[in-house]
Short mmCIF file of C-alpha atoms in Angstrom, two decimals:
data_model
loop_
_atom_site.label_atom_id
_atom_site.label_comp_id
_atom_site.label_asym_id
_atom_site.label_seq_id
_atom_site.Cartn_x
_atom_site.Cartn_y
_atom_site.Cartn_z
CA UNK A 28 0.00 0.00 0.00
CA UNK A 29 1.48 3.34 -1.07
CA UNK A 30 2.25 5.76 1.68
CA UNK A 31 3.19 9.41 2.08
CA UNK A 32 3.68 10.55 5.65
CA UNK A 33 4.08 14.04 7.05
CA UNK A 34 5.88 14.76 10.29
CA UNK A 35 3.04 16.59 12.04
CA UNK A 36 -0.73 16.81 11.64
CA UNK A 37 -1.02 20.07 13.57
CA UNK A 38 1.62 22.67 14.30
CA UNK A 39 1.48 26.05 16.05
CA UNK A 40 4.42 28.41 15.63
CA UNK A 41 5.17 32.02 16.44
CA UNK A 42 5.86 34.76 13.92
CA UNK A 43 9.55 34.81 12.99
CA UNK A 44 10.25 31.19 13.91
CA UNK A 45 11.97 28.85 11.49
CA UNK A 46 9.63 25.97 10.66
CA UNK A 47 10.47 22.58 9.18
CA UNK A 48 7.84 20.36 7.60
CA UNK A 49 9.00 16.89 6.65
CA UNK A 50 7.56 14.46 4.16
CA UNK A 51 8.54 10.85 3.55
CA UNK A 52 7.33 8.50 0.81
CA UNK A 53 7.91 4.77 0.57
CA UNK A 54 7.12 4.27 -3.12
CA UNK A 55 10.55 5.06 -4.56
CA UNK A 56 9.00 7.95 -6.49
CA UNK A 57 11.23 10.39 -8.31
CA UNK A 58 8.94 13.40 -7.98
CA UNK A 59 7.89 15.11 -4.78
CA UNK A 60 5.75 18.21 -4.28
CA UNK A 61 4.71 20.69 -1.63
CA UNK A 62 1.34 22.45 -1.87
CA UNK A 63 -0.67 24.68 0.36
CA UNK A 64 -4.44 24.57 0.44
CA UNK A 65 -6.45 27.67 1.32
CA UNK A 66 -10.22 28.21 1.13
CA UNK A 67 -11.28 29.45 -2.30
CA UNK A 68 -7.77 29.09 -3.71
CA UNK A 69 -7.48 25.33 -4.12
CA UNK A 70 -4.10 23.64 -4.07
CA UNK A 71 -1.20 25.86 -5.00
CA UNK A 72 2.23 24.46 -5.76
CA UNK A 73 5.05 25.86 -3.63
CA UNK A 74 8.05 23.79 -4.74
CA UNK A 75 8.71 20.47 -6.37
CA UNK A 76 11.63 18.16 -6.91
CA UNK A 77 12.16 15.59 -9.66
CA UNK A 78 15.38 14.14 -8.29
CA UNK A 79 17.62 14.14 -5.25
CA UNK A 80 19.14 17.58 -4.66
CA UNK A 81 17.02 19.02 -7.48
CA UNK A 82 14.33 21.60 -6.80
CA UNK A 83 12.13 23.85 -8.85
CA UNK A 84 9.92 26.74 -7.85
CA UNK A 85 6.21 26.32 -8.13
CA UNK A 86 3.62 29.07 -8.31
CA UNK A 87 4.10 30.56 -4.83
CA UNK A 88 7.70 29.94 -3.62
CA UNK A 89 8.19 33.25 -1.80
CA UNK A 90 8.98 32.78 1.88
CA UNK A 91 9.73 29.07 1.48
CA UNK A 92 12.69 26.87 0.70
CA UNK A 93 13.05 23.11 0.30
CA UNK A 94 15.59 20.36 0.74
CA UNK A 95 15.83 16.93 -0.84
CA UNK A 96 18.93 15.10 0.34
CA UNK A 97 17.43 11.61 -0.01
CA UNK A 98 15.01 10.26 -2.57
CA UNK A 99 12.33 9.41 -0.04
CA UNK A 100 12.39 12.67 1.92
CA UNK A 101 11.36 16.20 0.95
CA UNK A 102 11.45 19.01 3.49
CA UNK A 103 9.68 22.36 3.35
CA UNK A 104 11.28 25.20 5.31
CA UNK A 105 9.68 28.45 6.36
CA UNK A 106 12.71 30.63 7.06
CA UNK A 107 10.78 33.17 9.13
CA UNK A 108 7.15 32.22 9.63
CA UNK A 109 4.52 34.86 9.08
CA UNK A 110 0.80 34.86 9.82
CA UNK A 111 -0.05 34.71 6.10
CA UNK A 112 1.63 31.31 6.02
CA UNK A 113 -1.09 29.86 8.22
CA UNK A 114 -2.48 27.13 6.00
CA UNK A 115 -2.87 23.42 5.30
CA UNK A 116 0.34 22.05 3.81
CA UNK A 117 0.18 18.96 1.64
CA UNK A 118 3.03 16.84 0.40
CA UNK A 119 2.70 14.56 -2.62
CA UNK A 120 4.83 12.21 -4.68
CA UNK A 121 4.61 10.64 -8.12
CA UNK A 122 6.55 8.32 -10.35
CA UNK A 123 7.83 9.59 -13.66
CA UNK A 124 8.02 8.37 -17.22
CA UNK A 125 4.47 7.54 -18.35
CA UNK A 126 1.10 9.21 -18.46
CA UNK A 127 0.00 7.12 -15.52
CA UNK A 128 2.69 8.80 -13.49
CA UNK A 129 0.74 12.05 -13.48
CA UNK A 130 -1.15 10.58 -10.53
CA UNK A 131 0.18 12.10 -7.35
CA UNK A 132 -0.16 10.46 -3.96
CA UNK A 133 -0.78 12.81 -1.07
CA UNK A 134 0.07 12.78 2.60
CA UNK A 135 -2.54 13.61 5.25
CA UNK A 136 -1.50 17.25 5.48
CA UNK A 137 -0.10 19.51 8.20
CA UNK A 138 -2.34 22.25 9.55
CA UNK A 139 0.10 25.06 10.41
CA UNK A 140 -0.99 28.02 12.48
CA UNK A 141 1.35 30.98 12.84
CA UNK A 142 0.46 33.35 15.69
CA UNK B 5 -3.79 33.56 -13.78
CA UNK B 6 -6.01 30.60 -12.97
CA UNK B 7 -5.41 28.05 -15.72
CA UNK B 8 -7.85 25.51 -14.25
CA UNK B 9 -11.18 26.83 -13.02
CA UNK B 10 -14.00 25.29 -11.07
CA UNK B 11 -16.64 27.98 -11.12
CA UNK B 12 -19.04 26.32 -8.70
CA UNK B 13 -17.64 26.41 -5.17
CA UNK B 14 -20.42 24.17 -3.90
CA UNK B 15 -23.09 21.73 -5.08
CA UNK B 16 -25.91 20.02 -3.20
CA UNK B 17 -27.55 16.87 -4.60
CA UNK B 18 -30.16 14.41 -3.38
CA UNK B 19 -28.96 10.88 -2.67
CA UNK B 20 -29.50 8.63 -5.68
CA UNK B 21 -29.44 11.49 -8.17
CA UNK B 22 -26.65 12.49 -10.53
CA UNK B 23 -23.89 14.88 -9.43
CA UNK B 24 -22.18 16.85 -12.17
CA UNK B 25 -19.01 18.73 -11.34
CA UNK B 26 -17.52 21.02 -13.95
CA UNK B 27 -14.03 22.24 -14.75
CA UNK B 28 -12.69 24.61 -17.40
CA UNK B 29 -9.11 25.15 -18.47
CA UNK B 30 -7.31 27.72 -20.56
CA UNK B 31 -3.96 26.11 -21.39
CA UNK B 32 -4.24 24.20 -24.69
CA UNK B 33 -1.03 22.33 -23.82
CA UNK B 34 -2.79 20.34 -21.09
CA UNK B 35 -3.06 16.75 -22.24
CA UNK B 36 -4.01 14.78 -19.16
CA UNK B 37 -6.71 15.49 -16.61
CA UNK B 38 -7.43 14.06 -13.19
CA UNK B 39 -10.09 14.34 -10.51
CA UNK B 40 -9.24 14.15 -6.84
CA UNK B 41 -11.52 13.83 -3.86
CA UNK B 42 -10.69 15.33 -0.47
CA UNK B 43 -12.28 14.73 2.90
CA UNK B 44 -11.63 17.18 5.76
CA UNK B 45 -8.31 16.63 7.58
CA UNK B 46 -7.14 14.15 4.93
CA UNK B 47 -4.99 14.46 1.84
CA UNK B 48 -6.62 14.35 -1.60
CA UNK B 49 -7.07 10.91 -3.14
CA UNK B 50 -7.08 10.13 -6.83
CA UNK B 51 -10.47 9.35 -8.30
CA UNK B 52 -10.35 9.10 -12.09
CA UNK B 53 -8.37 10.49 -15.01
CA UNK B 54 -8.61 11.00 -18.74
CA UNK B 55 -6.12 11.49 -21.52
CA UNK B 56 -6.72 14.16 -24.15
CA UNK B 57 -6.96 11.46 -26.82
CA UNK B 58 -10.23 10.30 -25.27
CA UNK B 59 -13.52 12.04 -24.63
CA UNK B 60 -14.87 9.75 -21.94
CA UNK B 61 -13.58 7.50 -19.21
CA UNK B 62 -15.75 5.48 -16.87
CA UNK B 63 -15.01 3.76 -13.57
CA UNK B 64 -18.00 2.37 -11.73
CA UNK B 65 -20.24 5.24 -10.63
CA UNK B 66 -17.76 7.84 -11.87
CA UNK B 67 -17.47 9.09 -15.45
CA UNK B 68 -15.29 11.90 -16.72
CA UNK B 69 -16.11 13.66 -19.98
CA UNK B 70 -13.65 15.81 -21.90
CA UNK B 71 -14.59 18.40 -24.52
CA UNK B 72 -11.28 19.62 -25.90
CA UNK B 73 -12.74 22.18 -28.27
CA UNK B 74 -14.54 23.84 -25.34
CA UNK B 75 -11.63 23.23 -22.95
CA UNK B 76 -14.11 21.73 -20.53
CA UNK B 77 -14.32 18.57 -18.50
CA UNK B 78 -16.95 17.24 -16.16
CA UNK B 79 -17.24 14.51 -13.56
CA UNK B 80 -20.52 12.62 -13.30
CA UNK B 81 -21.36 10.59 -10.22
CA UNK B 82 -24.33 8.27 -10.60
CA UNK B 83 -25.97 7.45 -8.28
CA UNK B 84 -24.72 9.92 -5.69
CA UNK B 85 -24.23 8.59 -2.17
CA UNK B 86 -23.80 10.44 1.16
CA UNK B 87 -20.20 9.13 1.33
CA UNK B 88 -19.45 11.11 -1.82
CA UNK B 89 -19.76 14.33 0.17
CA UNK B 90 -16.30 15.88 -0.10
CA UNK B 91 -14.35 18.55 -1.95
CA UNK B 92 -13.52 17.61 -5.53
CA UNK B 93 -10.53 19.07 -7.34
CA UNK B 94 -9.83 18.79 -11.02
CA UNK B 95 -6.21 18.89 -12.11
CA UNK B 96 -4.39 19.10 -15.41
CA UNK B 97 -0.94 18.27 -16.70
CA UNK B 98 1.04 19.24 -19.78
CA UNK B 99 3.63 16.89 -21.24
CA UNK B 100 6.84 18.77 -20.59
CA UNK B 101 9.99 16.77 -20.26
CA UNK B 102 11.84 17.46 -17.07
CA UNK B 103 9.00 19.31 -15.40
CA UNK B 104 8.47 16.61 -12.83
CA UNK B 105 4.96 15.93 -14.02
CA UNK B 106 3.45 18.99 -12.40
CA UNK B 107 -0.27 19.21 -11.89
CA UNK B 108 -2.26 22.43 -11.96
CA UNK B 109 -5.26 22.23 -9.66
CA UNK B 110 -8.59 24.00 -9.72
CA UNK B 111 -10.08 25.72 -6.69
CA UNK B 112 -12.37 22.83 -5.79
CA UNK B 113 -16.11 22.17 -5.56
CA UNK B 114 -17.67 21.09 -2.29
CA UNK B 115 -20.27 18.39 -2.95
CA UNK B 116 -22.95 17.69 -0.37
CA UNK B 117 -25.15 14.65 -0.94
CA UNK B 118 -28.38 14.87 1.06
CA UNK B 119 -29.88 11.62 2.37
#
């Protein structure tokens, strides 16, 4: 059974703190993604990675960075958390190479609140 | 610029009736489309997909229709069941080597199936 896990389900941080969100997948997928979900805005892509140590900006990368040192792990970093980064963060992974690979598998999400 | 649009934020349907969820896109390079279902406090799960070479794909109670000339797709659920109550996202992908198989998501439609 495919699995994407995220380090925390709920997180409360203070403005200015450095925040780490971790994601691990056990499917040997090449691609990994970080999204945020906000009401009325759907899922917006923050960053993605198609290989170890590779990263590409998504649609809303400002205020975020990522790290992919191992194939199975993709970390999202908020360098200095701000209240407008309060959101649901979703990690996903997918295989590459065929049309079927477009299917992304999601983790359960991390609800981050910045106060 | 929202390349994938779901213009109905919510839909309410009687149990046993048909649910029709709509999605429009603007990027003619999109060639693969997916529908995801999301329950509260869970990550999205893949539901059904369709390639641009087809105009219909069916899986049990779920059917996706694609009208490329209108840049429109729809998801039909027949018959609707209370367990189908969730937020539905459509997503699209463009074949672009090295892009990591990115998906562009719509804003979602919340479906409520009334018993």
